[in-house]
Amino acid sequence: CVCCVCIQDICIAAVKEKDIEAKLKQVVVDWSTQVLAFGTFKNRGELLLKGDVMAEAITLMEDSLMVLSSLMSNRYNAPFKKDIQLWVQKLSNSTDIIENWLQVQNLW
């Protein structure tokens, strides 16, 4: 029956959208609690990113970006696409800044 197929398609889409929403919420929760840890540098204040904490943060960024990438490629992402794109941009920019910061810091 054609109607049954339509209902089944709607149910499948709803389940997929719920999964996308849950994964996106987890990324947001993971990053709402992150704090950068700094160390002092030659009596000039807290300028150094702490390596051990940053290694964990960078790993989390990479993991989160992989999750977001899979969400971006999911055909059921329409209700969440803007939020996914926003978080990809935030985490990509943060990754670039932290990697550049650490490169400069290693020159000190």
PDB file of N, CA and C in Angstrom:
ATOM      1  N   CYS A   1       0.848  -1.176   0.000  1.00  0.00           N
ATOM      2  CA  CYS A   1       0.000   0.000   0.000  1.00  0.00           C
ATOM      3  C   CYS A   1       0.891   1.236   0.000  1.00  0.00           C
ATOM      4  N   VAL A   2       0.522   2.211  -0.814  1.00  0.00           N
ATOM      5  CA  VAL A   2       1.314   3.429  -0.986  1.00  0.00           C
ATOM      6  C   VAL A   2       1.361   4.242   0.296  1.00  0.00           C
ATOM      7  N   CYS A   3       0.267   4.313   0.994  1.00  0.00           N
ATOM      8  CA  CYS A   3       0.196   5.075   2.238  1.00  0.00           C
ATOM      9  C   CYS A   3       1.141   4.507   3.296  1.00  0.00           C
ATOM     10  N   CYS A   4       1.242   3.191   3.357  1.00  0.00           N
ATOM     11  CA  CYS A   4       2.135   2.537   4.326  1.00  0.00           C
ATOM     12  C   CYS A   4       3.597   2.888   4.035  1.00  0.00           C
ATOM     13  N   VAL A   5       3.926   2.962   2.747  1.00  0.00           N
ATOM     14  CA  VAL A   5       5.290   3.323   2.346  1.00  0.00           C
ATOM     15  C   VAL A   5       5.598   4.747   2.778  1.00  0.00           C
ATOM     16  N   CYS A   6       4.644   5.655   2.590  1.00  0.00           N
ATOM     17  CA  CYS A   6       4.835   7.049   3.004  1.00  0.00           C
ATOM     18  C   CYS A   6       5.043   7.148   4.509  1.00  0.00           C
ATOM     19  N   ILE A   7       4.230   6.447   5.259  1.00  0.00           N
ATOM     20  CA  ILE A   7       4.357   6.464   6.723  1.00  0.00           C
ATOM     21  C   ILE A   7       5.701   5.883   7.148  1.00  0.00           C
ATOM     22  N   GLN A   8       6.120   4.822   6.502  1.00  0.00           N
ATOM     23  CA  GLN A   8       7.405   4.205   6.821  1.00  0.00           C
ATOM     24  C   GLN A   8       8.543   5.174   6.525  1.00  0.00           C
ATOM     25  N   ASP A   9       8.480   5.888   5.380  1.00  0.00           N
ATOM     26  CA  ASP A   9       9.506   6.870   5.029  1.00  0.00           C
ATOM     27  C   ASP A   9       9.569   7.998   6.057  1.00  0.00           C
ATOM     28  N   ILE A  10       8.397   8.450   6.503  1.00  0.00           N
ATOM     29  CA  ILE A  10       8.349   9.522   7.503  1.00  0.00           C
ATOM     30  C   ILE A  10       8.955   9.041   8.827  1.00  0.00           C
ATOM     31  N   CYS A  11       8.663   7.819   9.201  1.00  0.00           N
ATOM     32  CA  CYS A  11       9.218   7.261  10.450  1.00  0.00           C
ATOM     33  C   CYS A  11      10.730   7.118  10.370  1.00  0.00           C
ATOM     34  N   ILE A  12      11.216   6.655   9.247  1.00  0.00           N
ATOM     35  CA  ILE A  12      12.663   6.514   9.052  1.00  0.00           C
ATOM     36  C   ILE A  12      13.334   7.880   9.131  1.00  0.00           C
ATOM     37  N   ALA A  13      12.751   8.876   8.458  1.00  0.00           N
ATOM     38  CA  ALA A  13      13.313  10.228   8.488  1.00  0.00           C
ATOM     39  C   ALA A  13      13.326  10.773   9.911  1.00  0.00           C
ATOM     40  N   ALA A  14      12.258  10.544  10.662  1.00  0.00           N
ATOM     41  CA  ALA A  14      12.187  11.039  12.048  1.00  0.00           C
ATOM     42  C   ALA A  14      13.259  10.403  12.919  1.00  0.00           C
ATOM     43  N   VAL A  15      13.476   9.115  12.755  1.00  0.00           N
ATOM     44  CA  VAL A  15      14.512   8.415  13.530  1.00  0.00           C
ATOM     45  C   VAL A  15      15.895   8.969  13.172  1.00  0.00           C
ATOM     46  N   LYS A  16      16.145   9.170  11.884  1.00  0.00           N
ATOM     47  CA  LYS A  16      17.448   9.701  11.440  1.00  0.00           C
ATOM     48  C   LYS A  16      17.657  11.114  11.974  1.00  0.00           C
ATOM     49  N   GLU A  17      16.624  11.944  11.923  1.00  0.00           N
ATOM     50  CA  GLU A  17      16.735  13.308  12.430  1.00  0.00           C
ATOM     51  C   GLU A  17      16.975  13.323  13.939  1.00  0.00           C
ATOM     52  N   LYS A  18      16.334  12.430  14.652  1.00  0.00           N
ATOM     53  CA  LYS A  18      16.550  12.343  16.098  1.00  0.00           C
ATOM     54  C   LYS A  18      17.996  11.966  16.405  1.00  0.00           C
ATOM     55  N   ASP A  19      18.563  11.062  15.624  1.00  0.00           N
ATOM     56  CA  ASP A  19      19.954  10.656  15.793  1.00  0.00           C
ATOM     57  C   ASP A  19      20.896  11.826  15.518  1.00  0.00           C
ATOM     58  N   ILE A  20      20.620  12.566  14.463  1.00  0.00           N
ATOM     59  CA  ILE A  20      21.437  13.749  14.140  1.00  0.00           C
ATOM     60  C   ILE A  20      21.357  14.762  15.271  1.00  0.00           C
ATOM     61  N   GLU A  21      20.148  15.012  15.761  1.00  0.00           N
ATOM     62  CA  GLU A  21      19.963  15.967  16.850  1.00  0.00           C
ATOM     63  C   GLU A  21      20.745  15.544  18.091  1.00  0.00           C
ATOM     64  N   ALA A  22      20.703  14.262  18.420  1.00  0.00           N
ATOM     65  CA  ALA A  22      21.414  13.762  19.605  1.00  0.00           C
ATOM     66  C   ALA A  22      22.929  13.930  19.445  1.00  0.00           C
ATOM     67  N   LYS A  23      23.445  13.613  18.280  1.00  0.00           N
ATOM     68  CA  LYS A  23      24.893  13.742  18.055  1.00  0.00           C
ATOM     69  C   LYS A  23      25.328  15.202  18.088  1.00  0.00           C
ATOM     70  N   LEU A  24      24.532  16.081  17.502  1.00  0.00           N
ATOM     71  CA  LEU A  24      24.849  17.508  17.529  1.00  0.00           C
ATOM     72  C   LEU A  24      24.807  18.037  18.961  1.00  0.00           C
ATOM     73  N   LYS A  25      23.798  17.646  19.725  1.00  0.00           N
ATOM     74  CA  LYS A  25      23.709  18.075  21.126  1.00  0.00           C
ATOM     75  C   LYS A  25      24.915  17.602  21.926  1.00  0.00           C
ATOM     76  N   GLN A  26      25.405  16.394  21.643  1.00  0.00           N
ATOM     77  CA  GLN A  26      26.570  15.884  22.361  1.00  0.00           C
ATOM     78  C   GLN A  26      27.808  16.721  22.066  1.00  0.00           C
ATOM     79  N   VAL A  27      27.969  17.129  20.813  1.00  0.00           N
ATOM     80  CA  VAL A  27      29.099  18.006  20.462  1.00  0.00           C
ATOM     81  C   VAL A  27      28.988  19.317  21.232  1.00  0.00           C
ATOM     82  N   VAL A  28      27.799  19.892  21.270  1.00  0.00           N
ATOM     83  CA  VAL A  28      27.590  21.159  21.980  1.00  0.00           C
ATOM     84  C   VAL A  28      27.883  20.987  23.473  1.00  0.00           C
ATOM     85  N   VAL A  29      27.409  19.903  24.069  1.00  0.00           N
ATOM     86  CA  VAL A  29      27.665  19.642  25.490  1.00  0.00           C
ATOM     87  C   VAL A  29      29.160  19.478  25.749  1.00  0.00           C
ATOM     88  N   ASP A  30      29.830  18.714  24.886  1.00  0.00           N
ATOM     89  CA  ASP A  30      31.276  18.502  25.045  1.00  0.00           C
ATOM     90  C   ASP A  30      32.027  19.823  25.065  1.00  0.00           C
ATOM     91  N   TRP A  31      31.629  20.767  24.222  1.00  0.00           N
ATOM     92  CA  TRP A  31      32.356  22.026  24.116  1.00  0.00           C
ATOM     93  C   TRP A  31      31.872  23.095  25.079  1.00  0.00           C
ATOM     94  N   SER A  32      30.724  22.905  25.688  1.00  0.00           N
ATOM     95  CA  SER A  32      30.249  23.898  26.659  1.00  0.00           C
ATOM     96  C   SER A  32      31.038  23.824  27.959  1.00  0.00           C
ATOM     97  N   THR A  33      31.756  22.720  28.166  1.00  0.00           N
ATOM     98  CA  THR A  33      32.509  22.553  29.412  1.00  0.00           C
ATOM     99  C   THR A  33      34.023  22.671  29.223  1.00  0.00           C
ATOM    100  N   GLN A  34      34.469  22.913  28.015  1.00  0.00           N
ATOM    101  CA  GLN A  34      35.909  22.982  27.756  1.00  0.00           C
ATOM    102  C   GLN A  34      36.493  24.312  28.228  1.00  0.00           C
ATOM    103  N   VAL A  35      37.651  24.226  28.835  1.00  0.00           N
ATOM    104  CA  VAL A  35      38.355  25.410  29.316  1.00  0.00           C
ATOM    105  C   VAL A  35      39.808  25.293  28.870  1.00  0.00           C
ATOM    106  N   LEU A  36      40.354  26.381  28.345  1.00  0.00           N
ATOM    107  CA  LEU A  36      41.763  26.389  27.981  1.00  0.00           C
ATOM    108  C   LEU A  36      42.593  26.580  29.235  1.00  0.00           C
ATOM    109  N   ALA A  37      43.668  25.822  29.346  1.00  0.00           N
ATOM    110  CA  ALA A  37      44.548  25.921  30.512  1.00  0.00           C
ATOM    111  C   ALA A  37      45.838  26.633  30.097  1.00  0.00           C
ATOM    112  N   PHE A  38      46.200  27.648  30.869  1.00  0.00           N
ATOM    113  CA  PHE A  38      47.379  28.443  30.553  1.00  0.00           C
ATOM    114  C   PHE A  38      48.421  28.319  31.661  1.00  0.00           C
ATOM    115  N   GLY A  39      49.664  28.504  31.269  1.00  0.00           N
ATOM    116  CA  GLY A  39      50.771  28.548  32.209  1.00  0.00           C
ATOM    117  C   GLY A  39      51.503  29.872  32.058  1.00  0.00           C
ATOM    118  N   THR A  40      52.244  30.265  33.068  1.00  0.00           N
ATOM    119  CA  THR A  40      52.961  31.541  33.014  1.00  0.00           C
ATOM    120  C   THR A  40      54.214  31.419  32.164  1.00  0.00           C
ATOM    121  N   PHE A  41      54.608  32.548  31.613  1.00  0.00           N
ATOM    122  CA  PHE A  41      55.798  32.611  30.773  1.00  0.00           C
ATOM    123  C   PHE A  41      56.653  33.786  31.208  1.00  0.00           C
ATOM    124  N   LYS A  42      57.790  33.497  31.786  1.00  0.00           N
ATOM    125  CA  LYS A  42      58.794  34.508  32.150  1.00  0.00           C
ATOM    126  C   LYS A  42      58.200  35.740  32.818  1.00  0.00           C
ATOM    127  N   ASN A  43      57.399  35.536  33.827  1.00  0.00           N
ATOM    128  CA  ASN A  43      56.804  36.631  34.602  1.00  0.00           C
ATOM    129  C   ASN A  43      55.974  37.597  33.757  1.00  0.00           C
ATOM    130  N   ARG A  44      55.510  37.156  32.604  1.00  0.00           N
ATOM    131  CA  ARG A  44      54.699  38.023  31.739  1.00  0.00           C
ATOM    132  C   ARG A  44      53.216  37.672  31.807  1.00  0.00           C
ATOM    133  N   GLY A  45      52.886  36.743  32.637  1.00  0.00           N
ATOM    134  CA  GLY A  45      51.486  36.362  32.765  1.00  0.00           C
ATOM    135  C   GLY A  45      51.227  34.997  32.155  1.00  0.00           C
ATOM    136  N   GLU A  46      49.984  34.634  32.174  1.00  0.00           N
ATOM    137  CA  GLU A  46      49.597  33.323  31.658  1.00  0.00           C
ATOM    138  C   GLU A  46      49.446  33.392  30.146  1.00  0.00           C
ATOM    139  N   LEU A  47      50.511  33.047  29.450  1.00  0.00           N
ATOM    140  CA  LEU A  47      50.548  33.125  27.993  1.00  0.00           C
ATOM    141  C   LEU A  47      50.681  31.760  27.316  1.00  0.00           C
ATOM    142  N   LEU A  48      51.113  30.767  28.065  1.00  0.00           N
ATOM    143  CA  LEU A  48      51.390  29.460  27.474  1.00  0.00           C
ATOM    144  C   LEU A  48      50.177  28.534  27.577  1.00  0.00           C
ATOM    145  N   LEU A  49      49.842  27.915  26.467  1.00  0.00           N
ATOM    146  CA  LEU A  49      48.830  26.868  26.507  1.00  0.00           C
ATOM    147  C   LEU A  49      49.481  25.620  27.074  1.00  0.00           C
ATOM    148  N   LYS A  50      48.833  25.003  28.020  1.00  0.00           N
ATOM    149  CA  LYS A  50      49.392  23.790  28.625  1.00  0.00           C
ATOM    150  C   LYS A  50      49.236  22.622  27.660  1.00  0.00           C
ATOM    151  N   GLY A  51      50.351  21.980  27.360  1.00  0.00           N
ATOM    152  CA  GLY A  51      50.398  20.946  26.343  1.00  0.00           C
ATOM    153  C   GLY A  51      49.513  19.746  26.592  1.00  0.00           C
ATOM    154  N   ASP A  52      49.511  19.228  27.825  1.00  0.00           N
ATOM    155  CA  ASP A  52      48.728  18.015  28.099  1.00  0.00           C
ATOM    156  C   ASP A  52      47.232  18.270  27.954  1.00  0.00           C
ATOM    157  N   VAL A  53      46.773  19.403  28.455  1.00  0.00           N
ATOM    158  CA  VAL A  53      45.359  19.752  28.348  1.00  0.00           C
ATOM    159  C   VAL A  53      44.996  20.037  26.890  1.00  0.00           C
ATOM    160  N   MET A  54      45.907  20.697  26.173  1.00  0.00           N
ATOM    161  CA  MET A  54      45.628  21.038  24.786  1.00  0.00           C
ATOM    162  C   MET A  54      45.624  19.804  23.897  1.00  0.00           C
ATOM    163  N   ALA A  55      46.433  18.818  24.217  1.00  0.00           N
ATOM    164  CA  ALA A  55      46.430  17.583  23.432  1.00  0.00           C
ATOM    165  C   ALA A  55      45.057  16.916  23.512  1.00  0.00           C
ATOM    166  N   GLU A  56      44.478  16.903  24.702  1.00  0.00           N
ATOM    167  CA  GLU A  56      43.130  16.344  24.872  1.00  0.00           C
ATOM    168  C   GLU A  56      42.096  17.175  24.113  1.00  0.00           C
ATOM    169  N   ALA A  57      42.232  18.500  24.180  1.00  0.00           N
ATOM    170  CA  ALA A  57      41.281  19.385  23.494  1.00  0.00           C
ATOM    171  C   ALA A  57      41.378  19.220  21.982  1.00  0.00           C
ATOM    172  N   ILE A  58      42.593  19.094  21.468  1.00  0.00           N
ATOM    173  CA  ILE A  58      42.776  18.918  20.026  1.00  0.00           C
ATOM    174  C   ILE A  58      42.187  17.586  19.575  1.00  0.00           C
ATOM    175  N   THR A  59      42.384  16.548  20.364  1.00  0.00           N
ATOM    176  CA  THR A  59      41.783  15.248  20.042  1.00  0.00           C
ATOM    177  C   THR A  59      40.265  15.347  20.029  1.00  0.00           C
ATOM    178  N   LEU A  60      39.699  16.041  21.023  1.00  0.00           N
ATOM    179  CA  LEU A  60      38.250  16.225  21.068  1.00  0.00           C
ATOM    180  C   LEU A  60      37.773  17.039  19.868  1.00  0.00           C
ATOM    181  N   MET A  61      38.539  18.063  19.476  1.00  0.00           N
ATOM    182  CA  MET A  61      38.174  18.856  18.297  1.00  0.00           C
ATOM    183  C   MET A  61      38.137  17.992  17.045  1.00  0.00           C
ATOM    184  N   GLU A  62      39.174  17.179  16.873  1.00  0.00           N
ATOM    185  CA  GLU A  62      39.225  16.302  15.699  1.00  0.00           C
ATOM    186  C   GLU A  62      38.050  15.328  15.699  1.00  0.00           C
ATOM    187  N   ASP A  63      37.762  14.742  16.851  1.00  0.00           N
ATOM    188  CA  ASP A  63      36.631  13.814  16.961  1.00  0.00           C
ATOM    189  C   ASP A  63      35.309  14.521  16.663  1.00  0.00           C
ATOM    190  N   SER A  64      35.141  15.711  17.225  1.00  0.00           N
ATOM    191  CA  SER A  64      33.905  16.472  17.010  1.00  0.00           C
ATOM    192  C   SER A  64      33.749  16.859  15.545  1.00  0.00           C
ATOM    193  N   LEU A  65      34.848  17.260  14.915  1.00  0.00           N
ATOM    194  CA  LEU A  65      34.784  17.624  13.499  1.00  0.00           C
ATOM    195  C   LEU A  65      34.443  16.421  12.624  1.00  0.00           C
ATOM    196  N   MET A  66      34.916  15.236  13.005  1.00  0.00           N
ATOM    197  CA  MET A  66      34.552  14.035  12.252  1.00  0.00           C
ATOM    198  C   MET A  66      33.059  13.745  12.398  1.00  0.00           C
ATOM    199  N   VAL A  67      32.539  13.883  13.605  1.00  0.00           N
ATOM    200  CA  VAL A  67      31.103  13.677  13.836  1.00  0.00           C
ATOM    201  C   VAL A  67      30.304  14.684  13.012  1.00  0.00           C
ATOM    202  N   LEU A  68      30.705  15.953  13.068  1.00  0.00           N
ATOM    203  CA  LEU A  68      29.992  16.994  12.332  1.00  0.00           C
ATOM    204  C   LEU A  68      30.074  16.777  10.823  1.00  0.00           C
ATOM    205  N   SER A  69      31.206  16.304  10.363  1.00  0.00           N
ATOM    206  CA  SER A  69      31.354  16.010   8.932  1.00  0.00           C
ATOM    207  C   SER A  69      30.379  14.926   8.497  1.00  0.00           C
ATOM    208  N   SER A  70      30.240  13.897   9.315  1.00  0.00           N
ATOM    209  CA  SER A  70      29.284  12.840   8.967  1.00  0.00           C
ATOM    210  C   SER A  70      27.852  13.368   9.022  1.00  0.00           C
ATOM    211  N   LEU A  71      27.566  14.278   9.952  1.00  0.00           N
ATOM    212  CA  LEU A  71      26.231  14.869  10.016  1.00  0.00           C
ATOM    213  C   LEU A  71      25.956  15.749   8.802  1.00  0.00           C
ATOM    214  N   MET A  72      26.996  16.462   8.338  1.00  0.00           N
ATOM    215  CA  MET A  72      26.834  17.317   7.152  1.00  0.00           C
ATOM    216  C   MET A  72      26.511  16.495   5.907  1.00  0.00           C
ATOM    217  N   SER A  73      27.042  15.312   5.828  1.00  0.00           N
ATOM    218  CA  SER A  73      26.829  14.494   4.635  1.00  0.00           C
ATOM    219  C   SER A  73      25.552  13.647   4.722  1.00  0.00           C
ATOM    220  N   ASN A  74      24.873  13.710   5.849  1.00  0.00           N
ATOM    221  CA  ASN A  74      23.647  12.934   6.029  1.00  0.00           C
ATOM    222  C   ASN A  74      22.478  13.652   5.350  1.00  0.00           C
ATOM    223  N   ARG A  75      21.727  12.942   4.555  1.00  0.00           N
ATOM    224  CA  ARG A  75      20.655  13.588   3.792  1.00  0.00           C
ATOM    225  C   ARG A  75      19.480  14.033   4.660  1.00  0.00           C
ATOM    226  N   TYR A  76      19.434  13.617   5.885  1.00  0.00           N
ATOM    227  CA  TYR A  76      18.343  13.992   6.793  1.00  0.00           C
ATOM    228  C   TYR A  76      18.708  15.186   7.676  1.00  0.00           C
ATOM    229  N   ASN A  77      19.765  15.909   7.363  1.00  0.00           N
ATOM    230  CA  ASN A  77      20.274  16.960   8.243  1.00  0.00           C
ATOM    231  C   ASN A  77      19.590  18.319   8.076  1.00  0.00           C
ATOM    232  N   ALA A  78      18.642  18.455   7.175  1.00  0.00           N
ATOM    233  CA  ALA A  78      18.052  19.760   6.851  1.00  0.00           C
ATOM    234  C   ALA A  78      17.642  20.595   8.071  1.00  0.00           C
ATOM    235  N   PRO A  79      16.953  20.048   9.069  1.00  0.00           N
ATOM    236  CA  PRO A  79      16.549  20.897  10.202  1.00  0.00           C
ATOM    237  C   PRO A  79      17.729  21.403  11.043  1.00  0.00           C
ATOM    238  N   PHE A  80      18.886  20.773  10.893  1.00  0.00           N
ATOM    239  CA  PHE A  80      20.035  21.091  11.749  1.00  0.00           C
ATOM    240  C   PHE A  80      21.226  21.639  10.967  1.00  0.00           C
ATOM    241  N   LYS A  81      21.064  21.797   9.659  1.00  0.00           N
ATOM    242  CA  LYS A  81      22.202  22.126   8.798  1.00  0.00           C
ATOM    243  C   LYS A  81      22.920  23.411   9.218  1.00  0.00           C
ATOM    244  N   LYS A  82      22.166  24.474   9.526  1.00  0.00           N
ATOM    245  CA  LYS A  82      22.796  25.739   9.925  1.00  0.00           C
ATOM    246  C   LYS A  82      23.607  25.579  11.204  1.00  0.00           C
ATOM    247  N   ASP A  83      23.061  24.861  12.187  1.00  0.00           N
ATOM    248  CA  ASP A  83      23.783  24.645  13.445  1.00  0.00           C
ATOM    249  C   ASP A  83      25.028  23.790  13.222  1.00  0.00           C
ATOM    250  N   ILE A  84      24.907  22.787  12.388  1.00  0.00           N
ATOM    251  CA  ILE A  84      26.064  21.935  12.082  1.00  0.00           C
ATOM    252  C   ILE A  84      27.151  22.771  11.428  1.00  0.00           C
ATOM    253  N   GLN A  85      26.776  23.584  10.441  1.00  0.00           N
ATOM    254  CA  GLN A  85      27.748  24.441   9.755  1.00  0.00           C
ATOM    255  C   GLN A  85      28.404  25.418  10.717  1.00  0.00           C
ATOM    256  N   LEU A  86      27.620  25.972  11.625  1.00  0.00           N
ATOM    257  CA  LEU A  86      28.154  26.907  12.619  1.00  0.00           C
ATOM    258  C   LEU A  86      29.206  26.234  13.493  1.00  0.00           C
ATOM    259  N   TRP A  87      28.912  25.014  13.951  1.00  0.00           N
ATOM    260  CA  TRP A  87      29.857  24.305  14.808  1.00  0.00           C
ATOM    261  C   TRP A  87      31.091  23.850  14.035  1.00  0.00           C
ATOM    262  N   VAL A  88      30.931  23.499  12.785  1.00  0.00           N
ATOM    263  CA  VAL A  88      32.104  23.171  11.956  1.00  0.00           C
ATOM    264  C   VAL A  88      32.999  24.398  11.852  1.00  0.00           C
ATOM    265  N   GLN A  89      32.403  25.554  11.611  1.00  0.00           N
ATOM    266  CA  GLN A  89      33.173  26.791  11.501  1.00  0.00           C
ATOM    267  C   GLN A  89      33.865  27.134  12.822  1.00  0.00           C
ATOM    268  N   LYS A  90      33.131  27.043  13.927  1.00  0.00           N
ATOM    269  CA  LYS A  90      33.712  27.353  15.244  1.00  0.00           C
ATOM    270  C   LYS A  90      34.905  26.451  15.548  1.00  0.00           C
ATOM    271  N   LEU A  91      34.720  25.158  15.365  1.00  0.00           N
ATOM    272  CA  LEU A  91      35.781  24.217  15.718  1.00  0.00           C
ATOM    273  C   LEU A  91      36.945  24.286  14.740  1.00  0.00           C
ATOM    274  N   SER A  92      36.666  24.510  13.471  1.00  0.00           N
ATOM    275  CA  SER A  92      37.750  24.649  12.488  1.00  0.00           C
ATOM    276  C   SER A  92      38.596  25.881  12.791  1.00  0.00           C
ATOM    277  N   ASN A  93      37.922  27.001  13.074  1.00  0.00           N
ATOM    278  CA  ASN A  93      38.654  28.224  13.424  1.00  0.00           C
ATOM    279  C   ASN A  93      39.457  28.035  14.706  1.00  0.00           C
ATOM    280  N   SER A  94      38.854  27.418  15.698  1.00  0.00           N
ATOM    281  CA  SER A  94      39.549  27.179  16.971  1.00  0.00           C
ATOM    282  C   SER A  94      40.757  26.279  16.768  1.00  0.00           C
ATOM    283  N   THR A  95      40.603  25.247  15.955  1.00  0.00           N
ATOM    284  CA  THR A  95      41.717  24.339  15.676  1.00  0.00           C
ATOM    285  C   THR A  95      42.861  25.093  15.025  1.00  0.00           C
ATOM    286  N   ASP A  96      42.543  25.904  14.026  1.00  0.00           N
ATOM    287  CA  ASP A  96      43.584  26.677  13.333  1.00  0.00           C
ATOM    288  C   ASP A  96      44.304  27.618  14.296  1.00  0.00           C
ATOM    289  N   ILE A  97      43.550  28.318  15.122  1.00  0.00           N
ATOM    290  CA  ILE A  97      44.144  29.270  16.060  1.00  0.00           C
ATOM    291  C   ILE A  97      45.039  28.553  17.065  1.00  0.00           C
ATOM    292  N   ILE A  98      44.557  27.472  17.631  1.00  0.00           N
ATOM    293  CA  ILE A  98      45.341  26.749  18.645  1.00  0.00           C
ATOM    294  C   ILE A  98      46.591  26.136  18.031  1.00  0.00           C
ATOM    295  N   GLU A  99      46.476  25.570  16.834  1.00  0.00           N
ATOM    296  CA  GLU A  99      47.660  25.000  16.182  1.00  0.00           C
ATOM    297  C   GLU A  99      48.698  26.079  15.897  1.00  0.00           C
ATOM    298  N   ASN A 100      48.258  27.253  15.420  1.00  0.00           N
ATOM    299  CA  ASN A 100      49.189  28.359  15.179  1.00  0.00           C
ATOM    300  C   ASN A 100      49.796  28.846  16.492  1.00  0.00           C
ATOM    301  N   TRP A 101      48.992  28.961  17.527  1.00  0.00           N
ATOM    302  CA  TRP A 101      49.465  29.393  18.838  1.00  0.00           C
ATOM    303  C   TRP A 101      50.555  28.446  19.328  1.00  0.00           C
ATOM    304  N   LEU A 102      50.294  27.145  19.235  1.00  0.00           N
ATOM    305  CA  LEU A 102      51.274  26.163  19.706  1.00  0.00           C
ATOM    306  C   LEU A 102      52.555  26.192  18.881  1.00  0.00           C
ATOM    307  N   GLN A 103      52.444  26.452  17.579  1.00  0.00           N
ATOM    308  CA  GLN A 103      53.646  26.556  16.754  1.00  0.00           C
ATOM    309  C   GLN A 103      54.488  27.748  17.191  1.00  0.00           C
ATOM    310  N   VAL A 104      53.852  28.887  17.421  1.00  0.00           N
ATOM    311  CA  VAL A 104      54.583  30.067  17.897  1.00  0.00           C
ATOM    312  C   VAL A 104      55.153  29.814  19.276  1.00  0.00           C
ATOM    313  N   GLN A 105      54.359  29.202  20.127  1.00  0.00           N
ATOM    314  CA  GLN A 105      54.802  28.911  21.497  1.00  0.00           C
ATOM    315  C   GLN A 105      56.022  28.004  21.485  1.00  0.00           C
ATOM    316  N   ASN A 106      56.094  27.061  20.576  1.00  0.00           N
ATOM    317  CA  ASN A 106      57.252  26.169  20.503  1.00  0.00           C
ATOM    318  C   ASN A 106      58.528  26.884  20.068  1.00  0.00           C
ATOM    319  N   LEU A 107      58.377  28.056  19.470  1.00  0.00           N
ATOM    320  CA  LEU A 107      59.549  28.845  19.061  1.00  0.00           C
ATOM    321  C   LEU A 107      60.150  29.622  20.225  1.00  0.00           C
ATOM    322  N   TRP A 108      59.408  29.783  21.326  1.00  0.00           N
ATOM    323  CA  TRP A 108      59.881  30.568  22.453  1.00  0.00           C
ATOM    324  C   TRP A 108      60.965  29.846  23.195  1.00  0.00           C
TER     325      TRP A 108
END
